[in-house]
Amino acid sequence: GAGVSQSPSNKVTEKGKDVELRCDPISGHTALYWYRQSLGQGLEFLIYFQGNSAPDKSGLPSDRFSAERTGGSVSTLTIQRTQQEDSAVYLCASSLGFTSYEQYFGPGTRLTVT
Amino acid sequence: QKEVEQDPGPLSVPEGAIVSLNCTYSNSAFQYFMWYRQYSRKGPELLMYTYSSGNKEDGRFTAQVDKSSKYISLFIRDSQPSDSATYLCAMTRREYGNKLVFGAGTILRVKS
């Protein structure tokens, strides 16, 4: 079946602009996760959704970052007033639910802030 | 100190070799352990998932967890050039709400 999909695959933006990154989880997966992968930091957790609720936003690096999920499916990660340090690969993953620890990742969105 | 330590490599082996990849961790409460494989410019792919201590085998891959030593391993038998990738260990505990904590990843190169 179809895996996790993310769009765009690449995004180049100017410092100060807002960006939106989209994630489509595997059909039937109720839990959705956002991670960020950068050279210096490795893979870091950002936020997690169970259904449309985000019980854990502890990883969001600043208030410029926000995320929402609608209809228990698609999620959008928004970064406002982008900074160069936001350049990274943003990865989305999904799992069957809160009690499932097996997370399946999408291909990521490579964000470059110039 | 990071919660999960993993040697970044690169680890270079000849085709057919047995590969051993390892991670150590500091939080004894971790209960769930995973290994992911990541090819260049792709997302991580789940290879193995283990709960608590013990061994798990899947084809050419064997995952081992030693909770007493806080040490996990992934063994790859009969390694192939297609196994060349970055291998990431990850772990979590129930109280983390499924937040995975990752190692830095080990780059593996299998030479034909």
PDB file of C-alpha atoms in Angstrom:
ATOM      1  CA  GLY A   1       0.000   0.000   0.000  1.00  0.00           C
ATOM      2  CA  ALA A   2       0.951   3.657  -0.131  1.00  0.00           C
ATOM      3  CA  GLY A   3       3.462   4.887   2.395  1.00  0.00           C
ATOM      4  CA  VAL A   4       3.802   8.248   4.073  1.00  0.00           C
ATOM      5  CA  SER A   5       4.018  11.047   1.540  1.00  0.00           C
ATOM      6  CA  GLN A   6       5.392  14.541   2.025  1.00  0.00           C
ATOM      7  CA  SER A   7       5.363  17.669  -0.084  1.00  0.00           C
ATOM      8  CA  PRO A   8       7.214  19.525  -1.339  1.00  0.00           C
ATOM      9  CA  SER A   9      10.283  17.318  -1.569  1.00  0.00           C
ATOM     10  CA  ASN A  10      12.509  20.389  -1.698  1.00  0.00           C
ATOM     11  CA  LYS A  11      11.872  23.954  -0.654  1.00  0.00           C
ATOM     12  CA  VAL A  12      14.187  26.930  -0.968  1.00  0.00           C
ATOM     13  CA  THR A  13      13.013  30.078   0.736  1.00  0.00           C
ATOM     14  CA  GLU A  14      14.391  33.445   1.724  1.00  0.00           C
ATOM     15  CA  LYS A  15      15.063  34.293   5.313  1.00  0.00           C
ATOM     16  CA  GLY A  16      12.003  35.833   6.907  1.00  0.00           C
ATOM     17  CA  LYS A  17       9.447  34.085   4.704  1.00  0.00           C
ATOM     18  CA  ASP A  18       6.856  31.599   5.986  1.00  0.00           C
ATOM     19  CA  VAL A  19       6.774  28.000   4.749  1.00  0.00           C
ATOM     20  CA  GLU A  20       4.254  25.178   4.962  1.00  0.00           C
ATOM     21  CA  LEU A  21       5.225  21.529   4.822  1.00  0.00           C
ATOM     22  CA  ARG A  22       2.645  18.846   4.238  1.00  0.00           C
ATOM     23  CA  CYS A  23       2.408  15.231   5.381  1.00  0.00           C
ATOM     24  CA  ASP A  24      -0.012  12.496   4.306  1.00  0.00           C
ATOM     25  CA  PRO A  25       0.197   9.529   6.694  1.00  0.00           C
ATOM     26  CA  ILE A  26      -0.428   5.898   5.874  1.00  0.00           C
ATOM     27  CA  SER A  27      -4.154   5.254   5.603  1.00  0.00           C
ATOM     28  CA  GLY A  28      -5.545   4.042   8.920  1.00  0.00           C
ATOM     29  CA  HIS A  29      -2.648   5.375  10.992  1.00  0.00           C
ATOM     30  CA  THR A  30      -4.005   7.578  13.745  1.00  0.00           C
ATOM     31  CA  ALA A  31      -0.680   8.772  15.162  1.00  0.00           C
ATOM     32  CA  LEU A  32       1.514  11.211  13.251  1.00  0.00           C
ATOM     33  CA  TYR A  33       4.948  12.603  14.118  1.00  0.00           C
ATOM     34  CA  TRP A  34       7.214  15.348  12.872  1.00  0.00           C
ATOM     35  CA  TYR A  35      10.988  15.126  13.207  1.00  0.00           C
ATOM     36  CA  ARG A  36      13.823  17.292  11.969  1.00  0.00           C
ATOM     37  CA  GLN A  37      17.127  15.957  10.701  1.00  0.00           C
ATOM     38  CA  SER A  38      20.123  18.240  10.485  1.00  0.00           C
ATOM     39  CA  LEU A  39      23.855  17.636  10.258  1.00  0.00           C
ATOM     40  CA  GLY A  40      24.726  18.882  13.670  1.00  0.00           C
ATOM     41  CA  GLN A  41      21.705  17.584  15.596  1.00  0.00           C
ATOM     42  CA  GLY A  42      20.773  14.280  14.010  1.00  0.00           C
ATOM     43  CA  LEU A  43      17.100  13.332  14.115  1.00  0.00           C
ATOM     44  CA  GLU A  44      15.084  15.346  16.629  1.00  0.00           C
ATOM     45  CA  PHE A  45      11.458  14.970  17.639  1.00  0.00           C
ATOM     46  CA  LEU A  46       9.280  18.044  17.025  1.00  0.00           C
ATOM     47  CA  ILE A  47       5.619  17.206  17.653  1.00  0.00           C
ATOM     48  CA  TYR A  48       3.228  14.297  17.777  1.00  0.00           C
ATOM     49  CA  PHE A  49      -0.483  13.984  16.964  1.00  0.00           C
ATOM     50  CA  GLN A  50      -2.972  11.412  18.123  1.00  0.00           C
ATOM     51  CA  GLY A  51      -5.976  12.028  15.915  1.00  0.00           C
ATOM     52  CA  ASN A  52      -6.192  15.808  15.577  1.00  0.00           C
ATOM     53  CA  SER A  53      -4.766  16.502  19.031  1.00  0.00           C
ATOM     54  CA  ALA A  54      -1.146  17.258  19.792  1.00  0.00           C
ATOM     55  CA  PRO A  55      -0.438  15.901  23.309  1.00  0.00           C
ATOM     56  CA  ASP A  56       3.291  16.541  22.999  1.00  0.00           C
ATOM     57  CA  LYS A  57       4.652  19.729  21.439  1.00  0.00           C
ATOM     58  CA  SER A  58       7.782  19.676  23.545  1.00  0.00           C
ATOM     59  CA  GLY A  59      10.165  19.443  20.627  1.00  0.00           C
ATOM     60  CA  LEU A  60       9.067  22.548  18.746  1.00  0.00           C
ATOM     61  CA  PRO A  61      12.200  24.732  18.823  1.00  0.00           C
ATOM     62  CA  SER A  62      10.440  28.100  19.019  1.00  0.00           C
ATOM     63  CA  ASP A  63       7.043  29.764  18.722  1.00  0.00           C
ATOM     64  CA  ARG A  64       7.757  30.304  15.035  1.00  0.00           C
ATOM     65  CA  PHE A  65       6.933  26.616  14.573  1.00  0.00           C
ATOM     66  CA  SER A  66       3.387  25.323  14.607  1.00  0.00           C
ATOM     67  CA  ALA A  67       1.559  22.297  13.299  1.00  0.00           C
ATOM     68  CA  GLU A  68      -1.978  21.170  12.795  1.00  0.00           C
ATOM     69  CA  ARG A  69      -3.762  18.067  11.678  1.00  0.00           C
ATOM     70  CA  THR A  70      -7.234  17.967  10.225  1.00  0.00           C
ATOM     71  CA  GLY A  71      -9.640  15.089   9.696  1.00  0.00           C
ATOM     72  CA  GLY A  72      -7.259  12.755  11.493  1.00  0.00           C
ATOM     73  CA  SER A  73      -5.194  12.588   8.342  1.00  0.00           C
ATOM     74  CA  VAL A  74      -3.136  15.297   6.640  1.00  0.00           C
ATOM     75  CA  SER A  75      -0.826  17.423   8.765  1.00  0.00           C
ATOM     76  CA  THR A  76       0.851  20.737   8.031  1.00  0.00           C
ATOM     77  CA  LEU A  77       3.984  22.017   9.726  1.00  0.00           C
ATOM     78  CA  THR A  78       4.324  25.802   9.440  1.00  0.00           C
ATOM     79  CA  ILE A  79       7.491  27.750  10.055  1.00  0.00           C
ATOM     80  CA  GLN A  80       7.052  31.509  10.270  1.00  0.00           C
ATOM     81  CA  ARG A  81       9.778  34.057   9.647  1.00  0.00           C
ATOM     82  CA  THR A  82      12.265  31.376   8.631  1.00  0.00           C
ATOM     83  CA  GLN A  83      15.861  31.616   9.794  1.00  0.00           C
ATOM     84  CA  GLN A  84      18.960  30.011   8.316  1.00  0.00           C
ATOM     85  CA  GLU A  85      19.185  27.621  11.259  1.00  0.00           C
ATOM     86  CA  ASP A  86      15.809  26.192  10.183  1.00  0.00           C
ATOM     87  CA  SER A  87      17.522  24.606   7.165  1.00  0.00           C
ATOM     88  CA  ALA A  88      17.153  20.858   7.596  1.00  0.00           C
ATOM     89  CA  VAL A  89      15.218  17.856   6.376  1.00  0.00           C
ATOM     90  CA  TYR A  90      11.759  17.709   7.932  1.00  0.00           C
ATOM     91  CA  LEU A  91      10.510  14.146   8.278  1.00  0.00           C
ATOM     92  CA  CYS A  92       7.019  12.947   8.971  1.00  0.00           C
ATOM     93  CA  ALA A  93       6.176   9.508  10.342  1.00  0.00           C
ATOM     94  CA  SER A  94       2.978   7.686  11.220  1.00  0.00           C
ATOM     95  CA  SER A  95       2.000   4.691  13.297  1.00  0.00           C
ATOM     96  CA  LEU A  96      -1.167   2.700  13.901  1.00  0.00           C
ATOM     97  CA  GLY A  97      -1.838   4.468  17.167  1.00  0.00           C
ATOM     98  CA  PHE A  98      -0.577   5.555  20.539  1.00  0.00           C
ATOM     99  CA  THR A  99       0.233   2.003  21.604  1.00  0.00           C
ATOM    100  CA  SER A 100       2.180   1.198  18.442  1.00  0.00           C
ATOM    101  CA  TYR A 101       5.852   2.037  18.620  1.00  0.00           C
ATOM    102  CA  GLU A 102       6.632   1.176  15.015  1.00  0.00           C
ATOM    103  CA  GLN A 103       6.864   4.434  13.132  1.00  0.00           C
ATOM    104  CA  TYR A 104       7.026   4.602   9.337  1.00  0.00           C
ATOM    105  CA  PHE A 105       8.722   7.602   7.794  1.00  0.00           C
ATOM    106  CA  GLY A 106       8.093   9.603   4.669  1.00  0.00           C
ATOM    107  CA  PRO A 107      10.840  10.771   2.300  1.00  0.00           C
ATOM    108  CA  GLY A 108      11.145  14.171   3.956  1.00  0.00           C
ATOM    109  CA  THR A 109      11.108  17.793   2.832  1.00  0.00           C
ATOM    110  CA  ARG A 110      14.531  19.363   2.397  1.00  0.00           C
ATOM    111  CA  LEU A 111      14.249  22.991   3.492  1.00  0.00           C
ATOM    112  CA  THR A 112      16.940  25.490   2.594  1.00  0.00           C
ATOM    113  CA  VAL A 113      16.715  29.012   3.955  1.00  0.00           C
ATOM    114  CA  THR A 114      18.909  31.481   2.076  1.00  0.00           C
TER     115      THR A 114
ATOM    116  CA  GLN B   1      26.044  13.565  27.289  1.00  0.00           C
ATOM    117  CA  LYS B   2      23.536  12.373  24.707  1.00  0.00           C
ATOM    118  CA  GLU B   3      20.895   9.865  25.755  1.00  0.00           C
ATOM    119  CA  VAL B   4      21.851   7.583  22.865  1.00  0.00           C
ATOM    120  CA  GLU B   5      25.403   7.210  21.585  1.00  0.00           C
ATOM    121  CA  GLN B   6      26.251   5.739  18.207  1.00  0.00           C
ATOM    122  CA  ASP B   7      29.569   5.727  16.397  1.00  0.00           C
ATOM    123  CA  PRO B   8      29.058   7.665  13.144  1.00  0.00           C
ATOM    124  CA  GLY B   9      31.676   5.607  11.250  1.00  0.00           C
ATOM    125  CA  PRO B  10      32.045   5.255   8.360  1.00  0.00           C
ATOM    126  CA  LEU B  11      32.314   1.492   8.670  1.00  0.00           C
ATOM    127  CA  SER B  12      33.717  -0.100   5.532  1.00  0.00           C
ATOM    128  CA  VAL B  13      33.488  -3.878   4.980  1.00  0.00           C
ATOM    129  CA  PRO B  14      33.915  -6.275   2.050  1.00  0.00           C
ATOM    130  CA  GLU B  15      30.883  -7.911   0.490  1.00  0.00           C
ATOM    131  CA  GLY B  16      29.829 -11.026   2.376  1.00  0.00           C
ATOM    132  CA  ALA B  17      31.168  -9.847   5.747  1.00  0.00           C
ATOM    133  CA  ILE B  18      29.176  -9.905   8.974  1.00  0.00           C
ATOM    134  CA  VAL B  19      28.487  -6.361  10.097  1.00  0.00           C
ATOM    135  CA  SER B  20      27.994  -5.351  13.710  1.00  0.00           C
ATOM    136  CA  LEU B  21      26.388  -1.996  14.479  1.00  0.00           C
ATOM    137  CA  ASN B  22      25.934  -0.796  18.039  1.00  0.00           C
ATOM    138  CA  CYS B  23      24.373   1.821  20.267  1.00  0.00           C
ATOM    139  CA  THR B  24      24.667   2.552  23.947  1.00  0.00           C
ATOM    140  CA  TYR B  25      22.164   4.506  25.982  1.00  0.00           C
ATOM    141  CA  SER B  26      22.009   6.130  29.377  1.00  0.00           C
ATOM    142  CA  ASN B  27      18.301   6.009  30.249  1.00  0.00           C
ATOM    143  CA  SER B  28      17.573   2.601  31.787  1.00  0.00           C
ATOM    144  CA  ALA B  29      13.836   3.208  31.367  1.00  0.00           C
ATOM    145  CA  PHE B  30      13.932   2.738  27.615  1.00  0.00           C
ATOM    146  CA  GLN B  31      11.794  -0.272  26.698  1.00  0.00           C
ATOM    147  CA  TYR B  32      11.338  -0.231  22.923  1.00  0.00           C
ATOM    148  CA  PHE B  33      14.230  -0.403  20.510  1.00  0.00           C
ATOM    149  CA  MET B  34      14.329   0.042  16.752  1.00  0.00           C
ATOM    150  CA  TRP B  35      16.794   0.014  13.922  1.00  0.00           C
ATOM    151  CA  TYR B  36      16.224   2.130  10.835  1.00  0.00           C
ATOM    152  CA  ARG B  37      18.090   2.134   7.540  1.00  0.00           C
ATOM    153  CA  GLN B  38      18.391   5.394   5.632  1.00  0.00           C
ATOM    154  CA  TYR B  39      19.636   5.701   2.089  1.00  0.00           C
ATOM    155  CA  SER B  40      20.990   9.025   0.900  1.00  0.00           C
ATOM    156  CA  ARG B  41      18.226  11.614   0.466  1.00  0.00           C
ATOM    157  CA  LYS B  42      15.526   9.166   1.565  1.00  0.00           C
ATOM    158  CA  GLY B  43      13.484   8.796   4.746  1.00  0.00           C
ATOM    159  CA  PRO B  44      14.444   6.234   7.405  1.00  0.00           C
ATOM    160  CA  GLU B  45      13.079   2.720   6.794  1.00  0.00           C
ATOM    161  CA  LEU B  46      12.136   0.576   9.790  1.00  0.00           C
ATOM    162  CA  LEU B  47      14.219  -2.614   9.819  1.00  0.00           C
ATOM    163  CA  MET B  48      13.787  -4.143  13.249  1.00  0.00           C
ATOM    164  CA  TYR B  49      11.691  -3.511  16.333  1.00  0.00           C
ATOM    165  CA  THR B  50      12.363  -5.130  19.696  1.00  0.00           C
ATOM    166  CA  TYR B  51      10.676  -4.859  23.057  1.00  0.00           C
ATOM    167  CA  SER B  52      12.877  -5.170  26.156  1.00  0.00           C
ATOM    168  CA  SER B  53      15.846  -7.544  26.183  1.00  0.00           C
ATOM    169  CA  GLY B  54      16.605 -10.433  23.880  1.00  0.00           C
ATOM    170  CA  ASN B  55      17.237 -11.257  20.256  1.00  0.00           C
ATOM    171  CA  LYS B  56      15.123 -10.934  17.163  1.00  0.00           C
ATOM    172  CA  GLU B  57      15.990 -12.294  13.746  1.00  0.00           C
ATOM    173  CA  ASP B  58      14.616 -11.340  10.350  1.00  0.00           C
ATOM    174  CA  GLY B  59      16.365 -12.763   7.323  1.00  0.00           C
ATOM    175  CA  ARG B  60      19.948 -11.526   7.297  1.00  0.00           C
ATOM    176  CA  PHE B  61      19.309  -9.139  10.183  1.00  0.00           C
ATOM    177  CA  THR B  62      19.531  -9.875  13.909  1.00  0.00           C
ATOM    178  CA  ALA B  63      18.782  -7.308  16.601  1.00  0.00           C
ATOM    179  CA  GLN B  64      20.041  -7.774  20.148  1.00  0.00           C
ATOM    180  CA  VAL B  65      19.133  -5.822  23.248  1.00  0.00           C
ATOM    181  CA  ASP B  66      21.081  -6.081  26.495  1.00  0.00           C
ATOM    182  CA  LYS B  67      19.273  -3.879  28.982  1.00  0.00           C
ATOM    183  CA  SER B  68      21.663  -4.729  31.815  1.00  0.00           C
ATOM    184  CA  SER B  69      24.501  -3.182  29.815  1.00  0.00           C
ATOM    185  CA  LYS B  70      22.304  -0.569  28.116  1.00  0.00           C
ATOM    186  CA  TYR B  71      23.613  -1.754  24.773  1.00  0.00           C
ATOM    187  CA  ILE B  72      21.874  -2.706  21.542  1.00  0.00           C
ATOM    188  CA  SER B  73      23.265  -4.259  18.386  1.00  0.00           C
ATOM    189  CA  LEU B  74      22.264  -4.953  14.830  1.00  0.00           C
ATOM    190  CA  PHE B  75      24.037  -7.731  12.952  1.00  0.00           C
ATOM    191  CA  ILE B  76      23.907  -8.042   9.183  1.00  0.00           C
ATOM    192  CA  ARG B  77      24.990 -11.383   7.729  1.00  0.00           C
ATOM    193  CA  ASP B  78      26.285 -11.840   4.189  1.00  0.00           C
ATOM    194  CA  SER B  79      26.427  -8.086   3.671  1.00  0.00           C
ATOM    195  CA  GLN B  80      25.686  -6.761   0.189  1.00  0.00           C
ATOM    196  CA  PRO B  81      26.595  -3.492  -1.551  1.00  0.00           C
ATOM    197  CA  SER B  82      22.880  -2.645  -1.392  1.00  0.00           C
ATOM    198  CA  ASP B  83      23.222  -2.590   2.409  1.00  0.00           C
ATOM    199  CA  SER B  84      25.374   0.531   2.086  1.00  0.00           C
ATOM    200  CA  ALA B  85      23.400   3.178   3.956  1.00  0.00           C
ATOM    201  CA  THR B  86      23.190   4.984   7.285  1.00  0.00           C
ATOM    202  CA  TYR B  87      21.847   2.844  10.132  1.00  0.00           C
ATOM    203  CA  LEU B  88      20.037   4.639  12.928  1.00  0.00           C
ATOM    204  CA  CYS B  89      19.146   3.175  16.269  1.00  0.00           C
ATOM    205  CA  ALA B  90      16.123   4.592  18.064  1.00  0.00           C
ATOM    206  CA  MET B  91      14.425   3.934  21.350  1.00  0.00           C
ATOM    207  CA  THR B  92      11.573   5.092  23.513  1.00  0.00           C
ATOM    208  CA  ARG B  93       9.582   4.379  26.631  1.00  0.00           C
ATOM    209  CA  ARG B  94       5.852   4.394  27.202  1.00  0.00           C
ATOM    210  CA  GLU B  95       5.983   7.672  29.130  1.00  0.00           C
ATOM    211  CA  TYR B  96       7.627   9.429  26.188  1.00  0.00           C
ATOM    212  CA  GLY B  97       4.391   9.183  24.233  1.00  0.00           C
ATOM    213  CA  ASN B  98       6.079   7.457  21.323  1.00  0.00           C
ATOM    214  CA  LYS B  99       8.722  10.136  20.931  1.00  0.00           C
ATOM    215  CA  LEU B 100      11.702   8.302  19.479  1.00  0.00           C
ATOM    216  CA  VAL B 101      15.199   9.206  20.617  1.00  0.00           C
ATOM    217  CA  PHE B 102      17.701   8.530  17.871  1.00  0.00           C
ATOM    218  CA  GLY B 103      21.388   7.828  17.732  1.00  0.00           C
ATOM    219  CA  ALA B 104      23.484   9.870  15.329  1.00  0.00           C
ATOM    220  CA  GLY B 105      23.576   7.035  12.773  1.00  0.00           C
ATOM    221  CA  THR B 106      26.429   4.875  11.489  1.00  0.00           C
ATOM    222  CA  ILE B 107      27.434   5.113   7.832  1.00  0.00           C
ATOM    223  CA  LEU B 108      28.029   1.616   6.414  1.00  0.00           C
ATOM    224  CA  ARG B 109      29.842   0.982   3.141  1.00  0.00           C
ATOM    225  CA  VAL B 110      29.895  -2.536   1.717  1.00  0.00           C
ATOM    226  CA  LYS B 111      32.507  -2.901  -1.011  1.00  0.00           C
ATOM    227  CA  SER B 112      32.013  -5.343  -3.872  1.00  0.00           C
TER     228      SER B 112
END
